[in-house]
Amino acid sequence: MTGVQAAEPAAAEGSDEQEGVSLRFAPLPEHVRTARLVAVALARRAGVEDGLLDEVRLAVGEACSRAVGLHRSAAPGEPVLVRFAPPGERFRVEVTDLVTGGPVPKPDDGEGDQGLFEAGGVEADMGLAVLRGLVDDLEVETVPNGGVIRMGWPVQHPDYS
Amino acid sequence: MDLYLSTRHEGDRTVIEVGGEIDVYTAPKLREQLVDLVNQGRYHLVVDMEAVDFLDSTGLGVLVGGLKRVRAHDGSLRLVCTQERILKIFRITGLTKVFPIHQSVEEAISATD
């Protein structure tokens, strides 16, 4: 299955898959809330400061909403994958979709504040606009089998217990 | 937490109190409410977001859609929001320039273009 294959290379690279937390969920809107709750719980445990937890919640939600939206239109039978890296110097999250294809707009493409919402159908990009405005440590990558959004936040006092 | 909606009319204005989470799962409920109101001829809407706990881009899309609908009838869509974490999302997306954002429902109701 394509979904499983897309997850294999990253999983094989290191021990993240064993020590971190992965969520694999059907592309349904109701699951995005679950992903947000898990993200905040893990971020708190990893030592992300309280003032950033809202940002983690929104960012992971946006990335998952985007992936769910893409899957629902193009690959409704394939799961969305969210990986939370094990505790380390940063709290790192990856959201993988199997749909993102063509060129991904870069942050410096100069999307105007107003222009974003003028054309019909451009609202789909609002999620990425929010992510880019919100998260400093953000990578949006198109890979052969889809797309990956990587995000990271500093941790203050990692709790390895 | 789910999404809670309640509406009341104040003259030609309609106040929609929204509470809970507006996200990809719940936003259709808000969209439906806004569409219903416009279909009923309510073109001056005040969306009170003071009890909103979470808002994402899907929610923003619904509000923008509502704004487009009322503007097609020379109407207005005003927001009431003083929560910094919600306002931040409007600022990030430049929507503070698109929506009139008020400090209170009273202020929004009495505002004129």
GROMACS .gro file of N, CA and C in nm, chain A residues 30-84:
model
  165
   30GLU      N    1  -1.274   1.478   1.216
   30GLU     CA    2  -1.284   1.460   1.361
   30GLU      C    3  -1.153   1.412   1.424
   31HIS      N    4  -1.066   1.352   1.344
   31HIS     CA    5  -0.940   1.303   1.399
   31HIS      C    6  -0.836   1.414   1.420
   32VAL      N    7  -0.858   1.526   1.354
   32VAL     CA    8  -0.761   1.636   1.366
   32VAL      C    9  -0.756   1.687   1.510
   33ARG      N   10  -0.871   1.689   1.573
   33ARG     CA   11  -0.875   1.733   1.713
   33ARG      C   12  -0.792   1.638   1.801
   34THR      N   13  -0.803   1.511   1.773
   34THR     CA   14  -0.725   1.412   1.849
   34THR      C   15  -0.576   1.440   1.831
   35ALA      N   16  -0.537   1.467   1.708
   35ALA     CA   17  -0.395   1.494   1.681
   35ALA      C   18  -0.349   1.619   1.757
   36ARG      N   19  -0.436   1.719   1.765
   36ARG     CA   20  -0.400   1.841   1.839
   36ARG      C   21  -0.380   1.810   1.987
   37LEU      N   22  -0.472   1.731   2.041
   37LEU     CA   23  -0.463   1.698   2.184
   37LEU      C   24  -0.336   1.620   2.215
   38VAL      N   25  -0.304   1.526   2.128
   38VAL     CA   26  -0.182   1.447   2.148
   38VAL      C   27  -0.060   1.539   2.137
   39ALA      N   28  -0.061   1.629   2.040
   39ALA     CA   29   0.052   1.719   2.019
   39ALA      C   30   0.078   1.803   2.143
   40VAL      N   31  -0.027   1.858   2.200
   40VAL     CA   32  -0.009   1.944   2.318
   40VAL      C   33   0.040   1.862   2.438
   41ALA      N   34  -0.016   1.743   2.454
   41ALA     CA   35   0.027   1.658   2.565
   41ALA      C   36   0.175   1.624   2.553
   42LEU      N   37   0.217   1.589   2.432
   42LEU     CA   38   0.358   1.552   2.412
   42LEU      C   39   0.450   1.674   2.423
   43ALA      N   40   0.403   1.787   2.373
   43ALA     CA   41   0.485   1.909   2.380
   43ALA      C   42   0.508   1.949   2.525
   44ARG      N   43   0.402   1.940   2.603
   44ARG     CA   44   0.414   1.976   2.744
   44ARG      C   45   0.514   1.883   2.813
   45ARG      N   46   0.503   1.757   2.784
   45ARG     CA   47   0.593   1.660   2.846
   45ARG      C   48   0.737   1.681   2.798
   46ALA      N   49   0.752   1.723   2.673
   46ALA     CA   50   0.887   1.742   2.618
   46ALA      C   51   0.954   1.866   2.676
   47GLY      N   52   0.875   1.953   2.738
   47GLY     CA   53   0.934   2.072   2.798
   47GLY      C   54   0.914   2.200   2.717
   48VAL      N   55   0.821   2.198   2.623
   48VAL     CA   56   0.787   2.321   2.550
   48VAL      C   57   0.718   2.414   2.650
   49GLU      N   58   0.761   2.539   2.652
   49GLU     CA   59   0.705   2.630   2.751
   49GLU      C   60   0.556   2.654   2.728
   50ASP      N   61   0.486   2.680   2.836
   50ASP     CA   62   0.340   2.692   2.830
   50ASP      C   63   0.294   2.795   2.726
   51GLY      N   64   0.369   2.903   2.714
   51GLY     CA   65   0.332   3.010   2.622
   51GLY      C   66   0.333   2.967   2.475
   52LEU      N   67   0.399   2.855   2.446
   52LEU     CA   68   0.407   2.808   2.307
   52LEU      C   69   0.308   2.695   2.277
   53LEU      N   70   0.239   2.648   2.379
   53LEU     CA   71   0.152   2.531   2.357
   53LEU      C   72   0.036   2.562   2.264
   54ASP      N   73  -0.016   2.685   2.272
   54ASP     CA   74  -0.123   2.724   2.180
   54ASP      C   75  -0.073   2.720   2.036
   55GLU      N   76   0.052   2.762   2.020
   55GLU     CA   77   0.112   2.763   1.886
   55GLU      C   78   0.127   2.619   1.833
   56VAL      N   79   0.171   2.530   1.921
   56VAL     CA   80   0.184   2.389   1.882
   56VAL      C   81   0.047   2.333   1.843
   57ARG      N   82  -0.051   2.364   1.924
   57ARG     CA   83  -0.187   2.313   1.900
   57ARG      C   84  -0.238   2.360   1.764
   58LEU      N   85  -0.223   2.489   1.738
   58LEU     CA   86  -0.273   2.543   1.612
   58LEU      C   87  -0.193   2.489   1.494
   59ALA      N   88  -0.060   2.486   1.508
   59ALA     CA   89   0.025   2.446   1.396
   59ALA      C   90   0.002   2.299   1.358
   60VAL      N   91  -0.002   2.213   1.457
   60VAL     CA   92  -0.024   2.071   1.426
   60VAL      C   93  -0.164   2.053   1.368
   61GLY      N   94  -0.260   2.127   1.423
   61GLY     CA   95  -0.396   2.121   1.369
   61GLY      C   96  -0.401   2.167   1.223
   62GLU      N   97  -0.332   2.275   1.193
   62GLU     CA   98  -0.331   2.326   1.055
   62GLU      C   99  -0.268   2.225   0.960
   63ALA      N  100  -0.155   2.171   1.001
   63ALA     CA  101  -0.085   2.075   0.914
   63ALA      C  102  -0.172   1.952   0.892
   64CYS      N  103  -0.238   1.907   0.996
   64CYS     CA  104  -0.323   1.787   0.983
   64CYS      C  105  -0.450   1.818   0.902
   65SER      N  106  -0.508   1.935   0.923
   65SER     CA  107  -0.627   1.974   0.845
   65SER      C  108  -0.594   1.977   0.697
   66ARG      N  109  -0.479   2.032   0.668
   66ARG     CA  110  -0.436   2.041   0.529
   66ARG      C  111  -0.420   1.902   0.469
   67ALA      N  112  -0.353   1.814   0.544
   67ALA     CA  113  -0.332   1.677   0.495
   67ALA      C  114  -0.466   1.605   0.478
   68VAL      N  115  -0.555   1.623   0.574
   68VAL     CA  116  -0.687   1.559   0.565
   68VAL      C  117  -0.761   1.610   0.441
   69GLY      N  118  -0.755   1.739   0.419
   69GLY     CA  119  -0.822   1.799   0.303
   69GLY      C  120  -0.766   1.742   0.172
   70LEU      N  121  -0.635   1.730   0.166
   70LEU     CA  122  -0.572   1.676   0.045
   70LEU      C  123  -0.611   1.530   0.024
   71HIS      N  124  -0.608   1.454   0.132
   71HIS     CA  125  -0.640   1.311   0.121
   71HIS      C  126  -0.786   1.289   0.083
   72ARG      N  127  -0.874   1.370   0.141
   72ARG     CA  128  -1.017   1.350   0.115
   72ARG      C  129  -1.050   1.370  -0.031
   73SER      N  130  -0.977   1.460  -0.095
   73SER     CA  131  -1.007   1.485  -0.235
   73SER      C  132  -0.934   1.388  -0.328
   74ALA      N  133  -0.819   1.339  -0.285
   74ALA     CA  134  -0.739   1.259  -0.378
   74ALA      C  135  -0.706   1.118  -0.331
   75ALA      N  136  -0.706   1.097  -0.200
   75ALA     CA  137  -0.668   0.964  -0.151
   75ALA      C  138  -0.742   0.931  -0.022
   76PRO      N  139  -0.875   0.924  -0.030
   76PRO     CA  140  -0.955   0.907   0.093
   76PRO      C  141  -0.927   0.776   0.167
   77GLY      N  142  -0.869   0.679   0.099
   77GLY     CA  143  -0.844   0.551   0.165
   77GLY      C  144  -0.708   0.545   0.233
   78GLU      N  145  -0.628   0.650   0.217
   78GLU     CA  146  -0.492   0.648   0.272
   78GLU      C  147  -0.485   0.729   0.401
   79PRO      N  148  -0.410   0.680   0.499
   79PRO     CA  149  -0.403   0.752   0.627
   79PRO      C  150  -0.308   0.871   0.623
   80VAL      N  151  -0.333   0.964   0.713
   80VAL     CA  152  -0.239   1.075   0.736
   80VAL      C  153  -0.145   1.030   0.847
   81LEU      N  154  -0.020   1.067   0.834
   81LEU     CA  155   0.079   1.022   0.932
   81LEU      C  156   0.139   1.142   1.006
   82VAL      N  157   0.141   1.134   1.137
   82VAL     CA  158   0.203   1.238   1.219
   82VAL      C  159   0.309   1.171   1.306
   83ARG      N  160   0.430   1.224   1.301
   83ARG     CA  161   0.537   1.167   1.383
   83ARG      C  162   0.587   1.272   1.481
   84PHE      N  163   0.595   1.234   1.605
   84PHE     CA  164   0.653   1.320   1.708
   84PHE      C  165   0.786   1.257   1.748
   0.00000   0.00000   0.00000
